[in-house]
Short mmCIF file of C-alpha atoms in Angstrom, two decimals:
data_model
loop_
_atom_site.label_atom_id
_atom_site.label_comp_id
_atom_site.label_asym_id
_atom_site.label_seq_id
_atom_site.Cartn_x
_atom_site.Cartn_y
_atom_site.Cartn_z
CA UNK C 1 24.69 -148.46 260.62
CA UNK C 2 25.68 -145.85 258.88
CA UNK C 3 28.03 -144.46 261.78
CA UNK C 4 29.73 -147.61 262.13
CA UNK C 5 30.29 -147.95 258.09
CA UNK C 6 31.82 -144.60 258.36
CA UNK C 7 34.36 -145.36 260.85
CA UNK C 8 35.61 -148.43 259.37
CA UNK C 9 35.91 -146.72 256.35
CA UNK C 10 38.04 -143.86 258.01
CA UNK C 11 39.84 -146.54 259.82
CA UNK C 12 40.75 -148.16 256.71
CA UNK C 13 41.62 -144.78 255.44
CA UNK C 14 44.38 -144.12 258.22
CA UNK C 15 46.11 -147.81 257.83
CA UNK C 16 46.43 -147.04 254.27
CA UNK C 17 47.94 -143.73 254.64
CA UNK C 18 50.06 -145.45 257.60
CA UNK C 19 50.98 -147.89 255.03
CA UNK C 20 51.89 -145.24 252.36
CA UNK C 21 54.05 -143.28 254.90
CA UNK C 22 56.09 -145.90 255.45
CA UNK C 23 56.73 -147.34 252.28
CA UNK C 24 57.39 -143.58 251.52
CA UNK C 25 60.32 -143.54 253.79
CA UNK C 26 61.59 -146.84 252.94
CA UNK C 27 61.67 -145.99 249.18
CA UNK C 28 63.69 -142.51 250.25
CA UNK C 29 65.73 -144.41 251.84
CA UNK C 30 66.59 -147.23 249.20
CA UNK C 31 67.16 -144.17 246.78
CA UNK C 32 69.72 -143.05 248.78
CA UNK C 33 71.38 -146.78 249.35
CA UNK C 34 71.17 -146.94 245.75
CA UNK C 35 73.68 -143.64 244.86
CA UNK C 36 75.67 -144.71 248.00
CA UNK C 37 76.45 -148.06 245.44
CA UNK C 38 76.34 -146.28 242.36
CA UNK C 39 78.09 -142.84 243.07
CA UNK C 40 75.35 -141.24 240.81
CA UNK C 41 71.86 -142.57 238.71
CA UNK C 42 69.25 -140.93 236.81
CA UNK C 43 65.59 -141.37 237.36
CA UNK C 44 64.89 -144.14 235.13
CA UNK C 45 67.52 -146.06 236.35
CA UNK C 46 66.60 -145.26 240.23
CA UNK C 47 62.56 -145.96 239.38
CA UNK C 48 63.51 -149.38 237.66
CA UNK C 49 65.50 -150.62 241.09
CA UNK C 50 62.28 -149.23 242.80
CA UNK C 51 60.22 -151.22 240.69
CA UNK C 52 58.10 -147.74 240.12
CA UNK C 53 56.69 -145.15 237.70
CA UNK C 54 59.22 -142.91 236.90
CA UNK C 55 56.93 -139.94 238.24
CA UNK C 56 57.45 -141.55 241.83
CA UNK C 57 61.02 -141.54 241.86
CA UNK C 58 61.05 -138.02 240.62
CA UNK C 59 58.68 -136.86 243.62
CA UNK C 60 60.85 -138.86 245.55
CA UNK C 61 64.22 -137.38 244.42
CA UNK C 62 62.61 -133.89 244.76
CA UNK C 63 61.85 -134.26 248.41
CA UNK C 64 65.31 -135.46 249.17
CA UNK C 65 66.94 -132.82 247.33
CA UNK C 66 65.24 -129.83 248.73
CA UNK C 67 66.81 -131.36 252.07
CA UNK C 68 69.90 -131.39 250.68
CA UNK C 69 70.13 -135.07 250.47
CA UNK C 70 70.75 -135.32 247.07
CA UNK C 71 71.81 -133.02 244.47
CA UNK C 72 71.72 -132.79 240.65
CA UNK C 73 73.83 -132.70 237.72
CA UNK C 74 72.41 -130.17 235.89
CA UNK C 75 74.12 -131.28 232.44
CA UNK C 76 73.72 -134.83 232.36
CA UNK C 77 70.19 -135.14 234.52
CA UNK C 78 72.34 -137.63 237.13
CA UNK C 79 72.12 -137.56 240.55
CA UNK C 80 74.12 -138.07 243.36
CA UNK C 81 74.32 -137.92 247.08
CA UNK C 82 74.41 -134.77 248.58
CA UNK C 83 76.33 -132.72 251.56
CA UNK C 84 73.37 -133.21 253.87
CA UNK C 85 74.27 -136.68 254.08
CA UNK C 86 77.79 -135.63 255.34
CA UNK C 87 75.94 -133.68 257.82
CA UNK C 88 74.30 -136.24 259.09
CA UNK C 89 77.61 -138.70 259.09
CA UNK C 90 79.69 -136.01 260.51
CA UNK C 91 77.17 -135.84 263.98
CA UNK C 92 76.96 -140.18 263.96
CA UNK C 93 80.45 -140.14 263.75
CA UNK C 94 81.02 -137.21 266.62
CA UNK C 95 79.01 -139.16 268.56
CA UNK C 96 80.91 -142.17 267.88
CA UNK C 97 84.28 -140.74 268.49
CA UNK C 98 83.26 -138.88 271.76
CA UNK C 99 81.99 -142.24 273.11
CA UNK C 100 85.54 -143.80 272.52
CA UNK C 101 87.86 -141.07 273.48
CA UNK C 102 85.27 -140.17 276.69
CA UNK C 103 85.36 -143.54 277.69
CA UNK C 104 88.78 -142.95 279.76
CA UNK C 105 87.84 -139.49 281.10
CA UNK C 106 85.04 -140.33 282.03
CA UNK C 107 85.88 -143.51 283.98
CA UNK C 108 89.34 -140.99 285.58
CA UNK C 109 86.75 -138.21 286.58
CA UNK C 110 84.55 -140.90 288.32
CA UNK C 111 87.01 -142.19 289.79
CA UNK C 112 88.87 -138.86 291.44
CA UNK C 113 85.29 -137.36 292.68
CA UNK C 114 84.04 -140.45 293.75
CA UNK C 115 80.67 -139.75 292.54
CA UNK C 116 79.29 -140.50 289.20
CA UNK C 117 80.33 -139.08 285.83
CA UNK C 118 78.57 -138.61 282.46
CA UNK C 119 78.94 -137.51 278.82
CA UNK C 120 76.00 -135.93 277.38
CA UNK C 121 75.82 -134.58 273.82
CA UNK C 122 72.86 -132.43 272.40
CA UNK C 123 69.76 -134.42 271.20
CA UNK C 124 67.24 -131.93 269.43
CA UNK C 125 66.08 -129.95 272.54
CA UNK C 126 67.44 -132.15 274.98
CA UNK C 127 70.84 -133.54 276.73
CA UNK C 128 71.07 -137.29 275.77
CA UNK C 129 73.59 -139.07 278.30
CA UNK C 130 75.63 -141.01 275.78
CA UNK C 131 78.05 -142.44 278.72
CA UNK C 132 78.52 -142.95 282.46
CA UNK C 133 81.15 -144.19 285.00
CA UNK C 134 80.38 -144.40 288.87
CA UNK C 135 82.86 -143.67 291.50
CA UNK C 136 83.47 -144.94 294.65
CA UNK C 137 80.35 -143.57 297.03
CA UNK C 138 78.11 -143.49 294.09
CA UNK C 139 77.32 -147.34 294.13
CA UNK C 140 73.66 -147.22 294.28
CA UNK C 141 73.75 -144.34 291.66
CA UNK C 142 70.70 -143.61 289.42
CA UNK C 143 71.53 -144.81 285.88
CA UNK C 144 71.45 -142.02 283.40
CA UNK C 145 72.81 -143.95 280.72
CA UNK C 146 70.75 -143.23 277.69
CA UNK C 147 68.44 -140.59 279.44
CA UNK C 148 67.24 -137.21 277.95
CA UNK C 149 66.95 -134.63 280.27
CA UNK C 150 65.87 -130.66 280.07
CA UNK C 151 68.08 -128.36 279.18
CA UNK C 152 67.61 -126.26 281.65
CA UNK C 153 67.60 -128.03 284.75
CA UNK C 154 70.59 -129.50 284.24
CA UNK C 155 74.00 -128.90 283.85
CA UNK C 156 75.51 -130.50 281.02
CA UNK C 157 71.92 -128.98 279.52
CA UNK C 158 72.76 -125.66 280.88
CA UNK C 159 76.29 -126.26 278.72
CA UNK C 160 75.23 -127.32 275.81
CA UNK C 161 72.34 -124.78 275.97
CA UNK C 162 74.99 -121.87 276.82
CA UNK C 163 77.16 -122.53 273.42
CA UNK C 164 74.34 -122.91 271.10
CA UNK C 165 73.92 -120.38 267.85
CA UNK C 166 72.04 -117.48 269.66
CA UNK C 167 68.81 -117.50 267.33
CA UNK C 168 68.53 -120.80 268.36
CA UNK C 169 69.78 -120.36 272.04
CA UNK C 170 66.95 -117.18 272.47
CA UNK C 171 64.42 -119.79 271.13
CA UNK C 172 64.79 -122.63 273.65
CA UNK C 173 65.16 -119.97 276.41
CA UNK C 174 62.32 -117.95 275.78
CA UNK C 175 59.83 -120.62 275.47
CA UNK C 176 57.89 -122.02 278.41
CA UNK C 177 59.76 -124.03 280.49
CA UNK C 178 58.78 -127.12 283.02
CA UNK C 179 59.15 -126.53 286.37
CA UNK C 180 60.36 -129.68 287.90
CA UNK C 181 61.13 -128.42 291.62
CA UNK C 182 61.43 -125.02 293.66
CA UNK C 183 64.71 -125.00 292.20
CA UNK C 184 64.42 -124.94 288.56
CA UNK C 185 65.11 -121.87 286.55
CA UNK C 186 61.34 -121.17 284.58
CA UNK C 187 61.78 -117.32 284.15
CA UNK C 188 64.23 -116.60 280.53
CA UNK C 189 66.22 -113.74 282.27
CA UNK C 190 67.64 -115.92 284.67
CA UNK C 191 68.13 -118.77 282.86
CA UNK C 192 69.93 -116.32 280.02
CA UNK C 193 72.28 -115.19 283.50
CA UNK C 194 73.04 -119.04 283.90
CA UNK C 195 74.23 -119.27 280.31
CA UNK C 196 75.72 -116.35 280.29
CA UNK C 197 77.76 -116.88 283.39
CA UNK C 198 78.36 -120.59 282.28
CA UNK C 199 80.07 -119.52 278.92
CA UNK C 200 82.38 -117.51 280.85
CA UNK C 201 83.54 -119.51 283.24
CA UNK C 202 83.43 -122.66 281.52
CA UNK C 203 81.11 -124.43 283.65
CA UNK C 204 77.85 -124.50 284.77
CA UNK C 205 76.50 -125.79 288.21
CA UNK C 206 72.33 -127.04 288.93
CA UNK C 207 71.15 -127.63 292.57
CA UNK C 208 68.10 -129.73 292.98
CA UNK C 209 67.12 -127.95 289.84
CA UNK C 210 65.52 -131.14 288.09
CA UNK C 211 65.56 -133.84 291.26
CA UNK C 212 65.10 -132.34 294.93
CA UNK C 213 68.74 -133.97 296.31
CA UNK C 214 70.54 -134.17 293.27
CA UNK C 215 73.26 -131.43 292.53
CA UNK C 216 76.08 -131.52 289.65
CA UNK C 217 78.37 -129.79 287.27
CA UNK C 218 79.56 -130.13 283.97
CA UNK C 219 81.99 -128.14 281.58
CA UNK C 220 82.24 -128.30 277.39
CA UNK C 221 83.73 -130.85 275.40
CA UNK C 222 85.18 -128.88 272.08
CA UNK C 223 86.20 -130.29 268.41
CA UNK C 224 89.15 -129.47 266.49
CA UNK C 225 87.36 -126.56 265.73
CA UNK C 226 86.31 -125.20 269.14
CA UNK C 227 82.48 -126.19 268.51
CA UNK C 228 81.14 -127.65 271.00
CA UNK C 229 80.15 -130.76 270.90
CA UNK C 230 79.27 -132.54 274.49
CA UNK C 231 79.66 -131.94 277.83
CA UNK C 232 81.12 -134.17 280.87
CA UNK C 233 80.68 -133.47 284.07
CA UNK C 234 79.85 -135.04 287.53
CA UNK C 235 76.28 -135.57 289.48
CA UNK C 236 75.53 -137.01 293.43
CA UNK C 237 73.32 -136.32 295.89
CA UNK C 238 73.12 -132.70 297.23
CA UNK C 239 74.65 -134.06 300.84
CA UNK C 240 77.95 -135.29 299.33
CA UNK C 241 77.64 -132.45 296.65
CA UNK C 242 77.03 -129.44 298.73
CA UNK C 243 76.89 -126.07 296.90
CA UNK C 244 80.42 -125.34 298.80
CA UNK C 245 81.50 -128.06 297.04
CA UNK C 246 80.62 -127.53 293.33
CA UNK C 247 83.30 -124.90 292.36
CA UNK C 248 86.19 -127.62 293.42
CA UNK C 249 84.11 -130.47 291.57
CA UNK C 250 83.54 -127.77 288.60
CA UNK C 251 87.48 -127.45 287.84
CA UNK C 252 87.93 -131.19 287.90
CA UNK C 253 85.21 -131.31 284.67
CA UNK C 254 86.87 -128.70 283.10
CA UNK C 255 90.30 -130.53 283.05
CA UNK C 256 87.94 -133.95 282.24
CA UNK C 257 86.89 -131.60 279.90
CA UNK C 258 90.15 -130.37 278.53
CA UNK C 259 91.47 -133.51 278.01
CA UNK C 260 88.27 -134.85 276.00
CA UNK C 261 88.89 -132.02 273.94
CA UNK C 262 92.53 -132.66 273.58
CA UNK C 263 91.20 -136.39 272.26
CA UNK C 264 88.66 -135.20 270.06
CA UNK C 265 91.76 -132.88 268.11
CA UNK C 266 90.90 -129.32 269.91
CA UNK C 267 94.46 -127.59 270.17
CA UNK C 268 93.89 -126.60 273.80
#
């Protein structure tokens, strides 16, 4: 009996910490609707919107600040949204604008390979396919619309992987990787070649790497500043993409590329 009481009890424990978490995260989240209205608040007015002890909103305003959510007026006690917020506008709106001005390119690079193109921007430690147009032979294409896929088996992952910060490069390169055929790169030295050679040249290439039949390439999409910030490039089975075929289909992503970048404000 005992034994049973105890797991109901622990049960009841979890859906009320459940509960808690998410009316945690709601809360943050109204505090930061809140200054979005307001410009600025202090803590009594934010806890009486809350409908909460002023201790609450306090906790709560401490855990967005040390993420750089909010900040504080040091004077006057007020506080106001902070630059991580931009942060996270700026990539919402990147991915926004890419999707807009990649529309075209990538519907022109379909359509002058014949096979079927994508836009893929960086999603933690993946490649998130944010777009997709499918030329002429590539009818029955697989949809990667939406998909994340490894960085390392793939080449708009390969890309994106290649102009990464190089702390954070070494650490997704260095870790242990999933083998997903014969093909894919596991050991760090070679994938670090791949990279290497890929920031170079501009491109990078994977054959049967993450699906046995499926080869593609894919160069960098750049910002006004030169970050980049996606990659488009072009994917079909390994019969119509051969390997002698990739460098040809690799300088048609880079000027898909170019002119992506050239939309998103890079100078060129």
């Amino acid at each position: 009996m005992s034994n049973t009481t105890d797991a109901a009890g622990e049960r009841s424990e979890e859906r009320r910490g459940a509960a808690g978490s998410v009316q945690s995260v709601d809360r943050a989240v109204s505090v930061l609707e809140i200054l979005a209205r307001t410009s600025e608040a202090g803590v009594t007015e934010i806890s009486e919107e809350l409908g909460v002890h002023k201790s609450t909103a306090f906790r709560i305003l401490g855990v967005l600040e040390t993420r750089g959510l909010v900040e504080q007026e040091k004077e006057r006690g007020k506080y106001f949204l902070g630059a991580g917020v931009l942060r996270l506008a700026g990539a919402a709106a990147i991915r926004l604008d890419i999707s807009q001005e990649g529309q075209p390119v990538c519907r022109a690079l379909a359509d002058d390979t014949g096979e079927t193109a994508n836009i893929a921007v960086l999603d933690g430690d993946a490649a998130v396919n944010i777009m997709q147009a499918r030329g002429a032979a590539a009818v029955t294409a697989y949809n990667w619309l939406g998909r994340r896929t490894p960085l390392h088996a793939t080449a708009s992952g390969k890309v994106l992987l290649a102009h990464l910060p190089r702390e954070r490069r070494e650490s997704l390169a260095a870790r242990k990787l999933p083998r997903f055929t014969g093909h894919t790169l596991t050991a760090p030295a070679a994938l670090r070649a791949q990279l290497t050679a890929a920031a170079e040249d501009g491109f990078a290439c994977s054959a049967e790497e993450l699906e046995i039949g499926l080869n593609a390439v894919a160069a960098p999409v750049r910002a006004y500043d030169g970050a980049v910030i996606g990659a488009i490039g072009v994917s079909g089975p390994a019969y119509r993409m051969a390997r002698a075929r990739l460098p040809e289909l690799a300088r048609k992503a880079v000027g898909a590329a170019a002119e992506l970048s050239r939309r998103m404000g890079h100078p060129g």
